[in-house]
PDB file of C-alpha atoms in Angstrom:
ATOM      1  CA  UNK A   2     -31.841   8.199  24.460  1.00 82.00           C
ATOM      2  CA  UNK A   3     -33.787   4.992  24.639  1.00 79.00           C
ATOM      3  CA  UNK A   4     -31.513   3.770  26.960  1.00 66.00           C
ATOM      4  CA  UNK A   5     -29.219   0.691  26.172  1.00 75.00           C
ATOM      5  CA  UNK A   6     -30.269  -1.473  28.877  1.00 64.00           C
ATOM      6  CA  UNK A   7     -26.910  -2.153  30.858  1.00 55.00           C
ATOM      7  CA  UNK A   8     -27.791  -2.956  34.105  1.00 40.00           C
ATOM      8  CA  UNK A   9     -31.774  -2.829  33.304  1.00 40.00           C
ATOM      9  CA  UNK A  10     -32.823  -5.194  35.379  1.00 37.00           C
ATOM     10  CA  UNK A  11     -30.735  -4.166  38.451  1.00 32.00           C
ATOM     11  CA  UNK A  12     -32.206  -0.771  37.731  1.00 34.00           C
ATOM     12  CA  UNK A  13     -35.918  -2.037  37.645  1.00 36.00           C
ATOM     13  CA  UNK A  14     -35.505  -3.733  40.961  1.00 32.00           C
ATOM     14  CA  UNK A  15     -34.121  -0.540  42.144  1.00 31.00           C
ATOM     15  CA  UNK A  16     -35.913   2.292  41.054  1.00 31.00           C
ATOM     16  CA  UNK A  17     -39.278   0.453  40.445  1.00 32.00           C
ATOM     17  CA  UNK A  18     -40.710   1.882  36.992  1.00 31.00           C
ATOM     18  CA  UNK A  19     -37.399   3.834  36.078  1.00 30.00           C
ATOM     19  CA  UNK A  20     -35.146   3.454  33.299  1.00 30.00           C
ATOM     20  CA  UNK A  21     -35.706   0.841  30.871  1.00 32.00           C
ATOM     21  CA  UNK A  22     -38.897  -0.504  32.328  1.00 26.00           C
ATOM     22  CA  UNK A  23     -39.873  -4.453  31.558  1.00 25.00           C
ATOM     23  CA  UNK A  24     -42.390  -5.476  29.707  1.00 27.00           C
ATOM     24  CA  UNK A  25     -45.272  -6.119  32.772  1.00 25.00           C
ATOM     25  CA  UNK A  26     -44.930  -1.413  32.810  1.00 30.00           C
ATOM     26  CA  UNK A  27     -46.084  -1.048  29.158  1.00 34.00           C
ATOM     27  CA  UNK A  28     -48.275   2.364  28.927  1.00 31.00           C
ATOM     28  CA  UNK A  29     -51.687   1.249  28.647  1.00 30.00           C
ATOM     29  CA  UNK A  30     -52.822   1.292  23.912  1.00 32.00           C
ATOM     30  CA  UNK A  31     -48.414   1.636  23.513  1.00 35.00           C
ATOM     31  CA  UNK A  32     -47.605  -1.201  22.170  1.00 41.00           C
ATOM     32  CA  UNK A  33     -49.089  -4.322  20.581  1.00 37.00           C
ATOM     33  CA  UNK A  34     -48.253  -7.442  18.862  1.00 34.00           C
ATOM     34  CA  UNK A  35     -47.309  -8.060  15.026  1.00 33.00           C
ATOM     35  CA  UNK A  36     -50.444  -6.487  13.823  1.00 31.00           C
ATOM     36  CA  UNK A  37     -51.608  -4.451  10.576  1.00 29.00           C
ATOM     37  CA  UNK A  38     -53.560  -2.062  12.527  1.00 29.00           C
ATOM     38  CA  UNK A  39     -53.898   1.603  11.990  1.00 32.00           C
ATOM     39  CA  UNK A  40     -52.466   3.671  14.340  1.00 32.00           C
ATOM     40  CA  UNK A  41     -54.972   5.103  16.776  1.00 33.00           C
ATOM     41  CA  UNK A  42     -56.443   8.420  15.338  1.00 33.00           C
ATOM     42  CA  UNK A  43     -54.684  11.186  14.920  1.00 33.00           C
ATOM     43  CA  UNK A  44     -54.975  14.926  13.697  1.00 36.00           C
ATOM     44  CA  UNK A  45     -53.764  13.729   9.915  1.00 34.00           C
ATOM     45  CA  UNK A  46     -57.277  13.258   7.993  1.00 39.00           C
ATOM     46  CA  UNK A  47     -56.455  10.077   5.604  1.00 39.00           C
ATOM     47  CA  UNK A  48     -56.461  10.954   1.402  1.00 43.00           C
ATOM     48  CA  UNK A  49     -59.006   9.293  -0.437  1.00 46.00           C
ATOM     49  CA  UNK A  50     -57.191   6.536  -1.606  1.00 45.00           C
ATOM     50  CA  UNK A  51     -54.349   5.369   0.295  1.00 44.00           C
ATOM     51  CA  UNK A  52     -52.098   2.201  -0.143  1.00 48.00           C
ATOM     52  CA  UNK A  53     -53.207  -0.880   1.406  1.00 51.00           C
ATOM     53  CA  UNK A  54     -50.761  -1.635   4.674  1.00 54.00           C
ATOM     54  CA  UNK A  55     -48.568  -4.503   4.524  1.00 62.00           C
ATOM     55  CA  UNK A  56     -48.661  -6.695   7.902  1.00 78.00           C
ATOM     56  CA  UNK A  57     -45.148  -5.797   9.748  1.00 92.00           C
ATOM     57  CA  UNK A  58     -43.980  -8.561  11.360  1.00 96.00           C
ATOM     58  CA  UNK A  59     -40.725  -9.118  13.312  1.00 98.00           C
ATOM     59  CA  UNK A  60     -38.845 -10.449  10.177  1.00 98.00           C
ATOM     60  CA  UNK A  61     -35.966  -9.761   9.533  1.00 98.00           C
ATOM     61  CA  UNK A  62     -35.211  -7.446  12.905  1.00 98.00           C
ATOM     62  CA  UNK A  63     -32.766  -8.329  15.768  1.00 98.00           C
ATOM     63  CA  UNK A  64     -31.778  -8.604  19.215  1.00 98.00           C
ATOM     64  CA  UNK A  65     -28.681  -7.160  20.605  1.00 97.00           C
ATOM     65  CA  UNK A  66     -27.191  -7.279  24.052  1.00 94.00           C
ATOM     66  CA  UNK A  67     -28.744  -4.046  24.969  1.00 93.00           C
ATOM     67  CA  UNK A  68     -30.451  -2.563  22.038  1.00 98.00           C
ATOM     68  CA  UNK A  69     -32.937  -3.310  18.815  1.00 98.00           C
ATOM     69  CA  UNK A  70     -31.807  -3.585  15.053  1.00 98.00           C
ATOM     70  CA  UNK A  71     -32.721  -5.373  11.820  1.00 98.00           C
ATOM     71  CA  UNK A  72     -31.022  -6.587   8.716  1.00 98.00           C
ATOM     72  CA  UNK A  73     -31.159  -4.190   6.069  1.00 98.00           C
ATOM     73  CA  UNK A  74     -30.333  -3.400   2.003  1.00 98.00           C
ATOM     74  CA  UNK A  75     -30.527  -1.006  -0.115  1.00 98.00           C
ATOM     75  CA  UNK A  76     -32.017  -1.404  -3.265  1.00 97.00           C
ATOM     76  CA  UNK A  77     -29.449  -2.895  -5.314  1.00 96.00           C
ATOM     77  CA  UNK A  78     -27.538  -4.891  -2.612  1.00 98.00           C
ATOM     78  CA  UNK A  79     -26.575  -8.186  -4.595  1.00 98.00           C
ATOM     79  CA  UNK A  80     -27.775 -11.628  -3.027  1.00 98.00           C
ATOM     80  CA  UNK A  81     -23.728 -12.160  -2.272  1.00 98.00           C
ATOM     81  CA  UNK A  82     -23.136  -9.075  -0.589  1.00 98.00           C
ATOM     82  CA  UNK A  83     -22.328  -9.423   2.846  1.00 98.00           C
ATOM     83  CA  UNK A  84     -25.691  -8.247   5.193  1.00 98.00           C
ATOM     84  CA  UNK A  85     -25.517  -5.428   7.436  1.00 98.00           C
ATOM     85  CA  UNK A  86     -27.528  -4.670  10.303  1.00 98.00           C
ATOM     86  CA  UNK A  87     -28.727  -1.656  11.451  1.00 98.00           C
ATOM     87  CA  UNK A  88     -28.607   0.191  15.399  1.00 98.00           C
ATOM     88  CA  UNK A  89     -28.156   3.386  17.402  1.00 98.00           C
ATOM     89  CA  UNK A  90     -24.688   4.854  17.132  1.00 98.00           C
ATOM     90  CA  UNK A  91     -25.256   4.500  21.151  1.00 97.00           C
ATOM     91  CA  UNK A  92     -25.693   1.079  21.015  1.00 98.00           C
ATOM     92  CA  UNK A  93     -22.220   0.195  20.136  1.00 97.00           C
ATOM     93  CA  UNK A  94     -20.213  -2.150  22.338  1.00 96.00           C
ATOM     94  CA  UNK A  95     -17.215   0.615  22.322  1.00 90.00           C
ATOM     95  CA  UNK A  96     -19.540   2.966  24.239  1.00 92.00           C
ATOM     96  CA  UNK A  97     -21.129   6.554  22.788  1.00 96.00           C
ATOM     97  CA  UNK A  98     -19.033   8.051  20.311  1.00 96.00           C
ATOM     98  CA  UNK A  99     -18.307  11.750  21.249  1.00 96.00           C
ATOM     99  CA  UNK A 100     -19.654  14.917  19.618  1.00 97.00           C
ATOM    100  CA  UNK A 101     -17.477  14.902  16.043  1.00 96.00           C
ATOM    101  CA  UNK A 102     -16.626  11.151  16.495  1.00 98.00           C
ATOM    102  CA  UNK A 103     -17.296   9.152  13.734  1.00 98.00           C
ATOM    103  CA  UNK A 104     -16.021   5.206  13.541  1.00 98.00           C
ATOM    104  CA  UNK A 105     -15.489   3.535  10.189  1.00 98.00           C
ATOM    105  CA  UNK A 106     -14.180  -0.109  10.003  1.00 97.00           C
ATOM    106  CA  UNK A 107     -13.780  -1.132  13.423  1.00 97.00           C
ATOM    107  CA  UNK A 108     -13.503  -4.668  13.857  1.00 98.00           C
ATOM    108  CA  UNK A 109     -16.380  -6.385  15.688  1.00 98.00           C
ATOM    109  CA  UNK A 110     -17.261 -10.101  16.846  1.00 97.00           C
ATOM    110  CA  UNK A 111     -20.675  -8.847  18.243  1.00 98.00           C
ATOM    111  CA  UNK A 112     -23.958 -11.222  18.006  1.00 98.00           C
ATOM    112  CA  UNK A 113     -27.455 -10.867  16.845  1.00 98.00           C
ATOM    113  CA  UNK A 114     -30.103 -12.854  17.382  1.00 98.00           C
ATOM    114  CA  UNK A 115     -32.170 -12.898  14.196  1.00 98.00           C
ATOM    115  CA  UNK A 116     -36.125 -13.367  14.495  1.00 98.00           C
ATOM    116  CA  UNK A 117     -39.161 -14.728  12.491  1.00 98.00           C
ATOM    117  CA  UNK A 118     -41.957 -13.051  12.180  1.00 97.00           C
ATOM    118  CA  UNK A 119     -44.073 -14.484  15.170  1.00 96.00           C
ATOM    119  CA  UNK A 120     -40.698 -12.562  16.822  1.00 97.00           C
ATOM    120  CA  UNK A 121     -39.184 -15.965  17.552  1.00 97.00           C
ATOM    121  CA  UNK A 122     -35.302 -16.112  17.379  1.00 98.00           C
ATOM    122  CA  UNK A 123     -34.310 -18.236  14.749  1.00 98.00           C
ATOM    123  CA  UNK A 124     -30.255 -17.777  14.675  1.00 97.00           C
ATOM    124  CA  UNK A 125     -27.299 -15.924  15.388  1.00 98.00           C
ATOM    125  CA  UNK A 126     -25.760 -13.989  13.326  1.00 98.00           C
ATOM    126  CA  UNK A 127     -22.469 -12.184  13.169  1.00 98.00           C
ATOM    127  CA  UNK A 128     -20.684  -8.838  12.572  1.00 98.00           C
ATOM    128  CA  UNK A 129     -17.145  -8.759  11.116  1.00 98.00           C
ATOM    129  CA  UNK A 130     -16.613  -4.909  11.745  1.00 98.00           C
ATOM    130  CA  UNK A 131     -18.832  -1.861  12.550  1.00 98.00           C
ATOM    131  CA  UNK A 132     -18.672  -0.824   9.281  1.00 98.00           C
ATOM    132  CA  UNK A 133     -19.946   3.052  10.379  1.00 98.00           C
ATOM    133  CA  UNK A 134     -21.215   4.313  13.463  1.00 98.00           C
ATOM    134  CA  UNK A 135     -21.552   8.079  14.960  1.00 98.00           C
ATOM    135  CA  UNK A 136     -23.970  10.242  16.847  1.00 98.00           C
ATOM    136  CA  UNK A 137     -23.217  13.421  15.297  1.00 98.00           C
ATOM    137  CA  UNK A 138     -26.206  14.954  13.244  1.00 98.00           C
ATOM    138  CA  UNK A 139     -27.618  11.299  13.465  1.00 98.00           C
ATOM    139  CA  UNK A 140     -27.544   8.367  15.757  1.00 98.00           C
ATOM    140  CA  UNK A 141     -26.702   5.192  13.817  1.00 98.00           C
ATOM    141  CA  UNK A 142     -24.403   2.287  13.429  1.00 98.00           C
ATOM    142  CA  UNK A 143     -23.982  -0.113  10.762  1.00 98.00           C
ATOM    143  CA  UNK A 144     -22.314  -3.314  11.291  1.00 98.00           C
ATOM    144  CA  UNK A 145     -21.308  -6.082   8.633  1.00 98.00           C
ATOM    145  CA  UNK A 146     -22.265  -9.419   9.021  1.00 98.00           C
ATOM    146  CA  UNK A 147     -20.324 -12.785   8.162  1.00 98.00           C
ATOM    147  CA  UNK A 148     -23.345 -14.176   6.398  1.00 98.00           C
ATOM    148  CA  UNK A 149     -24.056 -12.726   2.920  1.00 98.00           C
ATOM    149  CA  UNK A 150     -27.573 -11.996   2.438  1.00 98.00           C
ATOM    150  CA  UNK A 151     -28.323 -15.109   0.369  1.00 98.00           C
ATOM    151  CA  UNK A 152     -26.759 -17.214   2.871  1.00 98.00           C
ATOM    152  CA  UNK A 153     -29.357 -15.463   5.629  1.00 98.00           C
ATOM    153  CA  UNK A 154     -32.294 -16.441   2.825  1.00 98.00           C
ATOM    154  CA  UNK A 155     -31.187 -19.481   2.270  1.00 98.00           C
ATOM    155  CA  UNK A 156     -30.424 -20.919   5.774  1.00 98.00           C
ATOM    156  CA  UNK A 157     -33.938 -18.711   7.432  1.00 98.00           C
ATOM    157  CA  UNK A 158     -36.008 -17.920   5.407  1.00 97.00           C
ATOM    158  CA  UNK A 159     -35.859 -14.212   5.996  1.00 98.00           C
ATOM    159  CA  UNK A 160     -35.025 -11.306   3.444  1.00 97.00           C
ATOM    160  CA  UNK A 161     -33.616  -8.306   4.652  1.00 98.00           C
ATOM    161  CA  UNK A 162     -35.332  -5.234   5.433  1.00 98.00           C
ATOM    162  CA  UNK A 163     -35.292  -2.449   2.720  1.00 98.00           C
ATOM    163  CA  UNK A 164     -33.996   1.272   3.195  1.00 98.00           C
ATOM    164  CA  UNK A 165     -36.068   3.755   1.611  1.00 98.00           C
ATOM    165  CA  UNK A 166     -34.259   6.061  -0.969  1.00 98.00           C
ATOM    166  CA  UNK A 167     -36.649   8.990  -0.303  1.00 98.00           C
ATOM    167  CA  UNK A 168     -37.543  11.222   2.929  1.00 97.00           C
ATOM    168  CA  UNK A 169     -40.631  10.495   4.474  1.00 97.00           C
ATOM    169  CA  UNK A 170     -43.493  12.651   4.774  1.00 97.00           C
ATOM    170  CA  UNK A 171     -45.619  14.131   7.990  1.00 98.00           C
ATOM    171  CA  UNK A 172     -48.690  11.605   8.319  1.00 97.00           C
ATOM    172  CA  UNK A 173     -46.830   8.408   7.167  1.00 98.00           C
ATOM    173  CA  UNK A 174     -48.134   5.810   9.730  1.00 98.00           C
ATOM    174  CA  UNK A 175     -45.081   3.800  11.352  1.00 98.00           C
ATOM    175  CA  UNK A 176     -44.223   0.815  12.941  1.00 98.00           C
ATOM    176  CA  UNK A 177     -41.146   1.012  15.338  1.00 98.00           C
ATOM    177  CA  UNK A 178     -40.631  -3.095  15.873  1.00 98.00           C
ATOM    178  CA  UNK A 179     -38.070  -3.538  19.011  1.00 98.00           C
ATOM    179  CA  UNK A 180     -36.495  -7.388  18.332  1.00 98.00           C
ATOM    180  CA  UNK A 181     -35.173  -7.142  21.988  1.00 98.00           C
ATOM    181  CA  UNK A 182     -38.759  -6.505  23.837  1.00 98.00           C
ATOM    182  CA  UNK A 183     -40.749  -8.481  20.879  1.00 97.00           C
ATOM    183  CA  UNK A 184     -42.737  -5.679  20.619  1.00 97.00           C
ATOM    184  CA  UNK A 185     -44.342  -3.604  18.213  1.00 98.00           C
ATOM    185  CA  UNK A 186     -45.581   0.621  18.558  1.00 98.00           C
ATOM    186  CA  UNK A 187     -47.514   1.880  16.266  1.00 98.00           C
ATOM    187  CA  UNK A 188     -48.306   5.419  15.349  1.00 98.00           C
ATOM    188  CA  UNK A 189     -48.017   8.269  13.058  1.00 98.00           C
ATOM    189  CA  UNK A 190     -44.599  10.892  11.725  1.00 98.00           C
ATOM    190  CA  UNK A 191     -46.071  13.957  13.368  1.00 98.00           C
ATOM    191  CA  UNK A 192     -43.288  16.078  11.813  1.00 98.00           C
ATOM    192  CA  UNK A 193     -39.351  16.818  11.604  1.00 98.00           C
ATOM    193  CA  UNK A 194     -37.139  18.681  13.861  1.00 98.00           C
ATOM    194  CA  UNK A 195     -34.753  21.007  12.358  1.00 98.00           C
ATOM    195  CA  UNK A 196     -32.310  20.193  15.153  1.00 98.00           C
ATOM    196  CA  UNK A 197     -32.804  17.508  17.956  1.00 98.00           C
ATOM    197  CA  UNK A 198     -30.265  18.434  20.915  1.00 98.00           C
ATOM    198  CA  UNK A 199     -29.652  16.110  24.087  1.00 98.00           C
ATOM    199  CA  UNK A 200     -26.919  16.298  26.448  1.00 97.00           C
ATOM    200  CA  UNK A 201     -23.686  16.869  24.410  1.00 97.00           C
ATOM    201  CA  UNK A 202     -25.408  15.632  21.199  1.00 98.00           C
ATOM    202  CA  UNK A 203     -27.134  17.413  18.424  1.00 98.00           C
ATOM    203  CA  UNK A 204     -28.959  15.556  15.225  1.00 98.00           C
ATOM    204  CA  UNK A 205     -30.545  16.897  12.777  1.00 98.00           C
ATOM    205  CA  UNK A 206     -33.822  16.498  10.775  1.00 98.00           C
ATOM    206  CA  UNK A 207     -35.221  13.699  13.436  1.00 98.00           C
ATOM    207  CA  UNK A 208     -37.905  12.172  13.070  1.00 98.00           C
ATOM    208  CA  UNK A 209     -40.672  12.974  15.547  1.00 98.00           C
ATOM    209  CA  UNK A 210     -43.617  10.328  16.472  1.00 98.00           C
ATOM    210  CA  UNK A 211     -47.634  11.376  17.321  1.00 98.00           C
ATOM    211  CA  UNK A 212     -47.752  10.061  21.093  1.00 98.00           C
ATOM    212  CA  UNK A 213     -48.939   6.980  20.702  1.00 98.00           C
ATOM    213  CA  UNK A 214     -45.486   5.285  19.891  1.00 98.00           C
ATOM    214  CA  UNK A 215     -44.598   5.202  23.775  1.00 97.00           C
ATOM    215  CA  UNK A 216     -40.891   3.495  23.240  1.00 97.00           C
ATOM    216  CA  UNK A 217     -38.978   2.363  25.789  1.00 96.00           C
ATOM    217  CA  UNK A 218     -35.717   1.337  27.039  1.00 94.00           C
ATOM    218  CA  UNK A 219     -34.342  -1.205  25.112  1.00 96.00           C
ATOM    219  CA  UNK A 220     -36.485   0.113  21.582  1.00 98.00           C
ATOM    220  CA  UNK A 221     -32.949   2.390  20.828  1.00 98.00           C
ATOM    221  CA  UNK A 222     -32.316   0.626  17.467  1.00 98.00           C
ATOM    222  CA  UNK A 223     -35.215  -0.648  15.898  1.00 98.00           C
ATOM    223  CA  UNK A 224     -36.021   0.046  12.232  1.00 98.00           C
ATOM    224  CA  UNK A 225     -39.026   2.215  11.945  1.00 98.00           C
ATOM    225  CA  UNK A 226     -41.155   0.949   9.523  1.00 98.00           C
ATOM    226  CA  UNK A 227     -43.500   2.271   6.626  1.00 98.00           C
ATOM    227  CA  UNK A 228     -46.989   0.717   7.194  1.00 98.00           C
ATOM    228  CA  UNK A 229     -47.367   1.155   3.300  1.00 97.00           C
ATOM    229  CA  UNK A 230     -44.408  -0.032   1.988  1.00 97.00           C
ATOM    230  CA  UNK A 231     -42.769  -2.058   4.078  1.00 97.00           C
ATOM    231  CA  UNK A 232     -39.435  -0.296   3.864  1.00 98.00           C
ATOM    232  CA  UNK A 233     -37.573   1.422   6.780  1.00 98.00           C
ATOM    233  CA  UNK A 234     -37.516   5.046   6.776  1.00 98.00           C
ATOM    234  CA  UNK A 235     -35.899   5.755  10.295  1.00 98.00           C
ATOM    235  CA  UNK A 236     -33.938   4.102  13.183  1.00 98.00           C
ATOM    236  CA  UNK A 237     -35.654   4.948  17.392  1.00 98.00           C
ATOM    237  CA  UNK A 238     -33.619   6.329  18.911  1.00 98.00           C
ATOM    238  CA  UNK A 239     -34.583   8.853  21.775  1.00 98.00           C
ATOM    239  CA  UNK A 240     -37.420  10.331  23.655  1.00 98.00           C
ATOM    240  CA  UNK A 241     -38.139  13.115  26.531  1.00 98.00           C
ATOM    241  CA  UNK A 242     -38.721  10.988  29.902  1.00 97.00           C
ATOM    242  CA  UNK A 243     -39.201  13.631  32.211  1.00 97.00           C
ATOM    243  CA  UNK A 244     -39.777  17.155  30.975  1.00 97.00           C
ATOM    244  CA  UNK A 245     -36.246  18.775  31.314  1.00 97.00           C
ATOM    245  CA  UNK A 246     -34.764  20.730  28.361  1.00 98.00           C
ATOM    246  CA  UNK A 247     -32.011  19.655  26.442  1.00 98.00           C
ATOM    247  CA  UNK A 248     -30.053  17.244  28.750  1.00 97.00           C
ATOM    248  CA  UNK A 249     -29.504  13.158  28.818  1.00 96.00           C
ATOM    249  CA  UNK A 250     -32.667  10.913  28.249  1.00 96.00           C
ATOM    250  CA  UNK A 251     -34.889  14.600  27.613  1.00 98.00           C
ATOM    251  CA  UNK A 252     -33.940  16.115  24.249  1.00 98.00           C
ATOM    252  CA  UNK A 253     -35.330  19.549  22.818  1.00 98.00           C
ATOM    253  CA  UNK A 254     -36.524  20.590  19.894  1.00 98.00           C
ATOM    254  CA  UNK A 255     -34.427  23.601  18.749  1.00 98.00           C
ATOM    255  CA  UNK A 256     -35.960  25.216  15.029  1.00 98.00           C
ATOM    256  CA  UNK A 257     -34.228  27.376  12.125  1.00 97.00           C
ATOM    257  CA  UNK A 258     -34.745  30.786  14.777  1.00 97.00           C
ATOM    258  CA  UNK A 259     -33.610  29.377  17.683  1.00 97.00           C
ATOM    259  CA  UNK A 260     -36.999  28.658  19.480  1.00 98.00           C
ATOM    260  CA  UNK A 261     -36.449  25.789  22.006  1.00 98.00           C
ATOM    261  CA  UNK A 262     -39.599  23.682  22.434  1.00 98.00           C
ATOM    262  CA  UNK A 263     -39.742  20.962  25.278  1.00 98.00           C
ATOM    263  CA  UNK A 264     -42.222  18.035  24.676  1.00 98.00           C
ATOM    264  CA  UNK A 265     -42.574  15.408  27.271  1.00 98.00           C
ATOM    265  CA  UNK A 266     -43.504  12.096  26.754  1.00 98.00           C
ATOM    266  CA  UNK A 267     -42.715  12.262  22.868  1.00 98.00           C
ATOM    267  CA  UNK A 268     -40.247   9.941  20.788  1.00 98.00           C
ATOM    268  CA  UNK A 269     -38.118  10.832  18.306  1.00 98.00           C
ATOM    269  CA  UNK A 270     -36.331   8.667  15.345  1.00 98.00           C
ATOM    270  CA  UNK A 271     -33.313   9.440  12.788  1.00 98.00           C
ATOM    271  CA  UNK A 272     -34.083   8.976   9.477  1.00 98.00           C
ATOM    272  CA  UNK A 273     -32.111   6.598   7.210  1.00 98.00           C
ATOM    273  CA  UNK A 274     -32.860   7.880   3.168  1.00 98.00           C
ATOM    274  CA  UNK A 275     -29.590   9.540   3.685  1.00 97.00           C
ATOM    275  CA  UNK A 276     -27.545   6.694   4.296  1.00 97.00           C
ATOM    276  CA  UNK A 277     -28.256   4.717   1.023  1.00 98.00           C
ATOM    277  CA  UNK A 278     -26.139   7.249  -0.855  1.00 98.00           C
ATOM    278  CA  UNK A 279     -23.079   5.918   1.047  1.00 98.00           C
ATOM    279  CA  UNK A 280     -23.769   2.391   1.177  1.00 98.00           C
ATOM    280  CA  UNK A 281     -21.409   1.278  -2.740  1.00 97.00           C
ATOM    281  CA  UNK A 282     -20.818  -2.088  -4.581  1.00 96.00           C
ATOM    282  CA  UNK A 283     -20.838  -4.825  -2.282  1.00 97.00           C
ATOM    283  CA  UNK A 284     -22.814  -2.962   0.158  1.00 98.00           C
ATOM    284  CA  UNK A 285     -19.839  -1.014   1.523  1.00 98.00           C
ATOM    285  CA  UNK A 286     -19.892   1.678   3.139  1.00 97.00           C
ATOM    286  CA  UNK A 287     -18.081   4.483   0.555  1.00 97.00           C
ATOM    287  CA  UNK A 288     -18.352   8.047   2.238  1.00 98.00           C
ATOM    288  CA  UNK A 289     -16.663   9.598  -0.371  1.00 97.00           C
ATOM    289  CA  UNK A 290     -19.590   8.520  -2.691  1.00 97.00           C
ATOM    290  CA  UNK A 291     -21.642  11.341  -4.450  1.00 96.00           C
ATOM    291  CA  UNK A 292     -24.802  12.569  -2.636  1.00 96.00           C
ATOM    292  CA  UNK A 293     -22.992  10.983   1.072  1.00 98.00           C
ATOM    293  CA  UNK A 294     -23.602  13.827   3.480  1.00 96.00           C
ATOM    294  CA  UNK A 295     -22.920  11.638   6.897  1.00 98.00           C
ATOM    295  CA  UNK A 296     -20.332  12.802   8.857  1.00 97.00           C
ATOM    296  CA  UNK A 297     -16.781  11.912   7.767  1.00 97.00           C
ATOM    297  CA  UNK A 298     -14.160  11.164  10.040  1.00 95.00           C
TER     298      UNK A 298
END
C-alpha cells in the first residue's frame, strides 16, 4: 500500500529514501502542481475530438493524520445531507481491517484538514462515525462529517467532489491529488486488473496507472480524478516498490486464468462507481440497497 505515514519521518531519517519518502525525493516529471496539463505521452492515441480538461485543483480534498482524502457526493446528495469524506480502508485510525472485515457505523472524532484550491488548508472538519470501511475486494473508507455539505459551502467556499456513476475506461487521463503532500500526479488508466493481491489482501477490478503517476507514501487516499469531468472515478491506494510478487507494499496482478504478472514501479487505484449504489437518502450508507455489491458485514 501507499503507506500511511506513521512514523514517516523517523523512517526517512533512518532508511534515507525508504518508505514514505518527503517531498525534497520526488521522481524526477512525477508530480507537479495544480495544473491542467496533459499527462506526458502515452501509448493511447487521443480521438478526434475530446472534451476540454477542467483545471483540478486541490478543492475540496483533505489532509489526514497519515493519509489523503476529499469530500465527496453523489449525484443527488441534498445540500443538508451530512458530507462524507473519502480514504483507504488502511487509513483508518482502528488499524487495517482483516481479510472479510468490513466496519459499518463506527463512531469516530477524527479530523480533516480541508484545502482550497492553491492546496492551502482552510478548516477542520469532522467525522461523527466511519460510516463504512473494508479492504476486502476494495480498499476504502467512508467517514461522516458533522458539517452538512451546505454548511462546508457556505462557511469555505468549497463544493464537494463528485463520484462518478459509471466505470471508467482504459485511456481516461487522471489526476491523483494527495491533500497531505499538496501534490498533484498526473497520468493515464492504463487498464484494470481482474484481481489485485498484496499480502493477505485481494481487490478486485483495480485500477492500474501508465507510469508516470509515481505516488508515494502518504498519496493512500486521494480521489483520483477525471481530467474531463472533474468527477472522481477511483481512490490511490497501492503500488509495487520493489519488485517482489504478491506480498506487503508489492502487489501482483493475478488475471481470469491464473497468470501472475509482477510490475514494478506501477500504481494501482480502486475504483469508486460501485459505491454510489450504496450511498441512500441522506447520503447514508444503505448496503442492503439494490445494485450494492460491497462487501457486507
Amino acid at each position: 500500500m501507499n503507506k500511511p505515514l506513521v512514523g514517516a519521518f523517523l523512517a526517512a531519517l533512518l532508511l534515507g529514501a525508504g518508505v514514505a519518502p518527503a517531498v525534497a525525493a520526488e521522481p524526477a516529471g512525477s508530480a507537479s502542481e495544480v495544473s491542467a496539463e496533459a499527462a506526458p505521452q502515452t501509448k493511447y492515441t487521443a480521438p478526434d475530438t475530446v472534451p476540454a480538461a477542467k483545471a483540478v485543483t486541490f478543492a475540496g480534498t483533505v489532509a489526514l493524520s497519515n493519509c489523503s482524502g476529499s469530500v465527496v457526493r453523489i449525484p443527488d446528495a441534498a445540500p443538508t445531507d451530512p458530507a462524507l469524506v473519502l480514504s483507504n480502508g488502511h487509513c483508518m485510525e482502528s488499524g487495517f481491517p482483516g481479510p472479510g472485515e468490513v466496519v459499518v457505523d463506527q463512531p469516530s472524532s477524527r479530523t480533516f484538514t480541508l484545502l482550497n484550491a492553491s492546496g492551502s488548508g482552510v478548516g477542520t472538519l469532522k467525522a461523527s462515525k466511519i460510516a463504512y470501511g473494508t479492504m476486502t475486494d476494495t480498499d476504502l473508507s467512508l467517514y461522516e462529517l458533522t458539517s452538512t455539505y451546505q454548511q462546508i459551502e457556505d462557511s469555505y467556499g468549497i463544493r464537494a467532489l463528485e463520484l462518478e456513476t459509471a466505470h471508467p475506461t482504459a485511456g481516461t487521463a487522471i489526476t491523483v491529488a494527495s491533500g497531505y503532500w499538496k501534490r498533484t500526479y498526473s497520468c493515464d488508466i492504463d487498464g484494470f486488473v481482474h484481481q489485485l493481491k498484496e499480502g493477505r489482501w485481494t481487490w478486485k477490478d483495480s485500477v492500474r496507472y501508465t507510469p508516470e503517476c509515481q505516488t508515494i507514501g502518504g498519496t493512500s487516499g486521494s480521489p483520483v480524478i477525471d481530467d474531463a469531468t472533474g468527477k472522481v472515478v477511483a481512490v490511490n491506494n497501492t503500488g509495487n516498490e520493489s519488485g517482489q510478487e504478491c506480498t506487503d507494499n508489492n502487489p501482483c496482478e493475478v488475471d481470469e486464468n491464473g497468470e501472475v504478472t509482477v510490475r514494478e514501479g506501477i500504481n494501482y487505484a480502486q475504483q469508486t462507481y460501485n459505491m454510489v449504489p450504496c450511498i441512500g437518502a441522506g447520503s447514508k450508507i444503505d448496503l442492503t440497497r439494490e445494485g450494492c455489491a460491497l462487501p457486507k458485514p
